[in-house]
PDB file of C-alpha atoms in Angstrom:
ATOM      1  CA  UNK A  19       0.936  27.492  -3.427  1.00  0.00           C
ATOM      2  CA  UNK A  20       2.265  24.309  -4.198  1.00  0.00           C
ATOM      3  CA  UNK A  21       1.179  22.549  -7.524  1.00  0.00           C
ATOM      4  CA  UNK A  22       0.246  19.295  -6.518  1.00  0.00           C
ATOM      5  CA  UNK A  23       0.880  15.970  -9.073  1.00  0.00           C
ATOM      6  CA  UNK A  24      -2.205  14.202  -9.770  1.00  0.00           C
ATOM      7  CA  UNK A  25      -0.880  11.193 -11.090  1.00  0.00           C
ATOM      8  CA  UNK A  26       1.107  10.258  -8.845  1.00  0.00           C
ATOM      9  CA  UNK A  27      -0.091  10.630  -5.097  1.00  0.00           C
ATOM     10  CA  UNK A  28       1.950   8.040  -3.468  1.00  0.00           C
ATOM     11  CA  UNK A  29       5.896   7.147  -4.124  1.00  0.00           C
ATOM     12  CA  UNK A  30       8.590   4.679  -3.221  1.00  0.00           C
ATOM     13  CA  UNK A  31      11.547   4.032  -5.025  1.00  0.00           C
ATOM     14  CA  UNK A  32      14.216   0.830  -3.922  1.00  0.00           C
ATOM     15  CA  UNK A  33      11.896   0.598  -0.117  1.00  0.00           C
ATOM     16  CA  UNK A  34      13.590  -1.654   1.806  1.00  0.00           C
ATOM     17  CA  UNK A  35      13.121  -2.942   5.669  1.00  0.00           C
ATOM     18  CA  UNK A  36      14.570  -5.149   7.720  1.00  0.00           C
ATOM     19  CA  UNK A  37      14.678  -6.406  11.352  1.00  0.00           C
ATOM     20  CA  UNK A  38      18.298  -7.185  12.243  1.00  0.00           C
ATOM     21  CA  UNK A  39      19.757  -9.609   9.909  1.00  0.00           C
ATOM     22  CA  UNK A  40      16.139 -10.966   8.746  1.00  0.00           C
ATOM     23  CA  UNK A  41      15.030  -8.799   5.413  1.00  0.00           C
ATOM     24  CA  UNK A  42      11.147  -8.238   5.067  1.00  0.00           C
ATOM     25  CA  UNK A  43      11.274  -6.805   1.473  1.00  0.00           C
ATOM     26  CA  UNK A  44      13.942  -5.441  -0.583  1.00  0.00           C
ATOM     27  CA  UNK A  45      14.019  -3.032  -3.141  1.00  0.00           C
ATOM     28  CA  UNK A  46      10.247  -2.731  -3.641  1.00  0.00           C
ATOM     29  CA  UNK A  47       9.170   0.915  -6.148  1.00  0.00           C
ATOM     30  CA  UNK A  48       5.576   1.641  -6.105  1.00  0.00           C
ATOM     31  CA  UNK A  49       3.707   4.456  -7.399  1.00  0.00           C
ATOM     32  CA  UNK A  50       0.190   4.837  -6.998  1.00  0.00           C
ATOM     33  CA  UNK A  51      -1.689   7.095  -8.928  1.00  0.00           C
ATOM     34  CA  UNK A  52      -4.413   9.700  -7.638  1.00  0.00           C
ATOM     35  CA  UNK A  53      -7.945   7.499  -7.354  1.00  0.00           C
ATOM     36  CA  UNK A  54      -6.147   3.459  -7.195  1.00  0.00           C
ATOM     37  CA  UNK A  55      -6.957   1.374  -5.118  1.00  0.00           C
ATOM     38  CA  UNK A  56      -4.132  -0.868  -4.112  1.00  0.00           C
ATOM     39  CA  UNK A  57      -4.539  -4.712  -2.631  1.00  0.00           C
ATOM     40  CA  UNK A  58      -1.559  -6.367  -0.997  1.00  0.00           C
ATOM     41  CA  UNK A  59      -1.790 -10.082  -1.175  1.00  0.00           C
ATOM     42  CA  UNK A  60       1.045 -12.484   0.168  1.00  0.00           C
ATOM     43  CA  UNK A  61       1.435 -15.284   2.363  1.00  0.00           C
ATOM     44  CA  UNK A  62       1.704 -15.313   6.324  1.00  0.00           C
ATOM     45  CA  UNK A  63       5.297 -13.368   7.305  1.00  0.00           C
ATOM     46  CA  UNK A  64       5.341 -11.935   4.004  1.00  0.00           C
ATOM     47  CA  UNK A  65       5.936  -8.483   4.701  1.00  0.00           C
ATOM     48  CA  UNK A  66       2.514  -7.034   3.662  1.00  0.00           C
ATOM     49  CA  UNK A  67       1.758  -5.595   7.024  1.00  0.00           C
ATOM     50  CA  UNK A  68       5.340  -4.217   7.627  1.00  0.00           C
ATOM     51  CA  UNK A  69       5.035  -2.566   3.945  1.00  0.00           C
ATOM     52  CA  UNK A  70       1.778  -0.915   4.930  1.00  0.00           C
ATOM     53  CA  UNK A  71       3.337   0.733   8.022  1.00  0.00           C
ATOM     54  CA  UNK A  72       6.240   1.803   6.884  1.00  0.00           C
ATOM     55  CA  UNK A  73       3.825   3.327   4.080  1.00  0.00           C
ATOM     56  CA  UNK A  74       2.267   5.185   6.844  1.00  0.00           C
ATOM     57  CA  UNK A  75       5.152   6.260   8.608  1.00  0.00           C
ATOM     58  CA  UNK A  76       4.438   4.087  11.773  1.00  0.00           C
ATOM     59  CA  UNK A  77       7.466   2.017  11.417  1.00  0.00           C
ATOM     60  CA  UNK A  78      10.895   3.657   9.402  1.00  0.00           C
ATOM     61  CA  UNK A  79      12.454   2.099   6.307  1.00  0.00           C
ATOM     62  CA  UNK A  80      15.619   1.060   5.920  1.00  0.00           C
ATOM     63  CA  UNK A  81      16.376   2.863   2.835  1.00  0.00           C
ATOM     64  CA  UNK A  82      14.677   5.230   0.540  1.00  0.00           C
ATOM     65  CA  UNK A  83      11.129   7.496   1.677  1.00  0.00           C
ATOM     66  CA  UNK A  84       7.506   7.504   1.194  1.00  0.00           C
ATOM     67  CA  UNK A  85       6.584  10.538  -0.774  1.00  0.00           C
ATOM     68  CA  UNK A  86       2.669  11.583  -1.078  1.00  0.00           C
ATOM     69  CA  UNK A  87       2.732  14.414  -3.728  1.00  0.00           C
ATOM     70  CA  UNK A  88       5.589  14.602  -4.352  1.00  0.00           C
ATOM     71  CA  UNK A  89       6.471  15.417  -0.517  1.00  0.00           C
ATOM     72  CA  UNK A  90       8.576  13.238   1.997  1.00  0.00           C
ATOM     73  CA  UNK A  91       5.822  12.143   4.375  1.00  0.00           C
ATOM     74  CA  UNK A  92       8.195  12.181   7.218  1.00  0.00           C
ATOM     75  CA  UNK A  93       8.294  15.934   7.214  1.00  0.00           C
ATOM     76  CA  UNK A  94       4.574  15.699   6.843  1.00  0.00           C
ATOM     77  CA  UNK A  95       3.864  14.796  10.707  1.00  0.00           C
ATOM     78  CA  UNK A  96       0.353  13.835  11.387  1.00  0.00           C
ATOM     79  CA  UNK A  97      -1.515  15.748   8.720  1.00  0.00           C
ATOM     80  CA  UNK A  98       0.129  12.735   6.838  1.00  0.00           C
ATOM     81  CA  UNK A  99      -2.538  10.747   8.551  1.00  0.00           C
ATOM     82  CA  UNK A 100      -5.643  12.550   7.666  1.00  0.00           C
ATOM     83  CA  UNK A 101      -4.655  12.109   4.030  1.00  0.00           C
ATOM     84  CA  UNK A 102      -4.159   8.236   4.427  1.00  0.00           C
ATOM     85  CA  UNK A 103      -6.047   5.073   4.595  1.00  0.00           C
ATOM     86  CA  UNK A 104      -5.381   1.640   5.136  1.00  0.00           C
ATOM     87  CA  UNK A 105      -7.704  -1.081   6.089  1.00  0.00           C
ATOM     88  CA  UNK A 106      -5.964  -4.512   7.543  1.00  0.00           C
ATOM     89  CA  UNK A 107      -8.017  -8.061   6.849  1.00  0.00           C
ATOM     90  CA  UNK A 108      -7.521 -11.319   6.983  1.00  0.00           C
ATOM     91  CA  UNK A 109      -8.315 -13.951   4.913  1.00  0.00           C
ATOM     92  CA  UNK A 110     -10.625 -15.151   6.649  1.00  0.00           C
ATOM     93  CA  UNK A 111     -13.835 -13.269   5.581  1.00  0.00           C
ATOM     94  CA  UNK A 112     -12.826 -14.556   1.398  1.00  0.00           C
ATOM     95  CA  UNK A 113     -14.993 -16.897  -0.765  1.00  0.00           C
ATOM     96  CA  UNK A 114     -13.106 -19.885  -1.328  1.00  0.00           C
ATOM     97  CA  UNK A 115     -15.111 -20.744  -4.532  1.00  0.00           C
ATOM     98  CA  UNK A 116     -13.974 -17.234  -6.071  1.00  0.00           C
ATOM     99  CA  UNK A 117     -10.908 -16.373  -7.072  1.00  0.00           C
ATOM    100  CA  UNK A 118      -8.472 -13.568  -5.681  1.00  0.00           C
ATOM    101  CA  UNK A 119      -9.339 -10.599  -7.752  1.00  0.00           C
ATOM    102  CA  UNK A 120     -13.190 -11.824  -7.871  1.00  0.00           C
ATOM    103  CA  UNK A 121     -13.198 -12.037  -3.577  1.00  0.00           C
ATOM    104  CA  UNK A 122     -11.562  -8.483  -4.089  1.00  0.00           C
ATOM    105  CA  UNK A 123     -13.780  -7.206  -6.883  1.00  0.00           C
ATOM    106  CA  UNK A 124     -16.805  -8.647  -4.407  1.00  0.00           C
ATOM    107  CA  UNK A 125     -15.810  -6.618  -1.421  1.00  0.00           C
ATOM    108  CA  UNK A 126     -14.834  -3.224  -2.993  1.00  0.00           C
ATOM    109  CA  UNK A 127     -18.194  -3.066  -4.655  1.00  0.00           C
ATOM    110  CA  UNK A 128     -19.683  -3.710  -0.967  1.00  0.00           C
ATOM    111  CA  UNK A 129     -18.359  -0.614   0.091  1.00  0.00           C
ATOM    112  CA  UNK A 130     -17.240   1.723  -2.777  1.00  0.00           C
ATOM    113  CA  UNK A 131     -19.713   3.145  -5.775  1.00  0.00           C
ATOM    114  CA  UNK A 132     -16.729   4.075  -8.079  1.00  0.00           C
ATOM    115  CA  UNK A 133     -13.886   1.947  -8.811  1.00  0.00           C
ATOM    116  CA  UNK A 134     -12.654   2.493 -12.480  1.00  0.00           C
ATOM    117  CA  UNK A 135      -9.116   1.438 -11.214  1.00  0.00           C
ATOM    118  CA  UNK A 136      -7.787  -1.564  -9.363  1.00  0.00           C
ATOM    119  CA  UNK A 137      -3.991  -2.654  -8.799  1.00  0.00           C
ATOM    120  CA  UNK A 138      -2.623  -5.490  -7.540  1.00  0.00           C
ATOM    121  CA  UNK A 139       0.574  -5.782  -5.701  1.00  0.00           C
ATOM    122  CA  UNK A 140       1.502  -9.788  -5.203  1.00  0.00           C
ATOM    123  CA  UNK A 141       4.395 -10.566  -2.841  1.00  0.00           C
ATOM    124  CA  UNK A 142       6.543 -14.130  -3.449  1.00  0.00           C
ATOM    125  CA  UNK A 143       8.138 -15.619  -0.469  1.00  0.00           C
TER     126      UNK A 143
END
């Protein structure tokens, strides 16, 4: 039996995509511990939706993989998918009188009862 790593459940290291000549993001690493919770915040044509499927294998990179413990999720097939989650909103549904991380603090306490953890992943256009 495999010995899975706890500490690091999800892995990129130099992701890159692009669509033709036009680059989305470049070079992005990101590990993600077991238990995080990760928010992707950027501006419209960003690249925040195109990171999150390439991060679930819907769309392929340009360079590097997605690893989830420690294994290349591409090889994974679709048990991959009963191991992930992603949720997609706009910013429509925030509190303009709060800031970012309190709109985000609001809403994960809406729907989660344990969140020791939070990271934030900011993308500048």
């Amino acid at each position: 039996m495999r010995k899975k790593n706890m500490f690091n459940r999800l892995k990129t290291d130099k992701l890159s995509k692009s669509f033709g000549h036009h680059k989305v993001f470049e070079n992005i690493s990101i590990t993600i511990p077991t238990g995080k919770i990760v928010n992707v915040l950027g501006k419209n044509g960003s690249g925040k939706t195109t990171l999150i499927k390439v991060l679930l294998n819907m769309i392929d990179s340009n360079s590097s993989q997605v690893y989830y413990d420690n294994e290349d999720t591409r090889k994974m097939g679709a048990g991959y998918y009963h191991k992930a989650t992603a949720v997609l909103e706009s910013v429509d549904n925030m509190y303009n009188y709060l800031t970012r991380k309190e709109n985000l603090c609001y809403f994960l306490t809406l729907y989660a009862s344990n969140l020791a953890i939070m990271t934030v992943i900011i993308f500048r256009s």
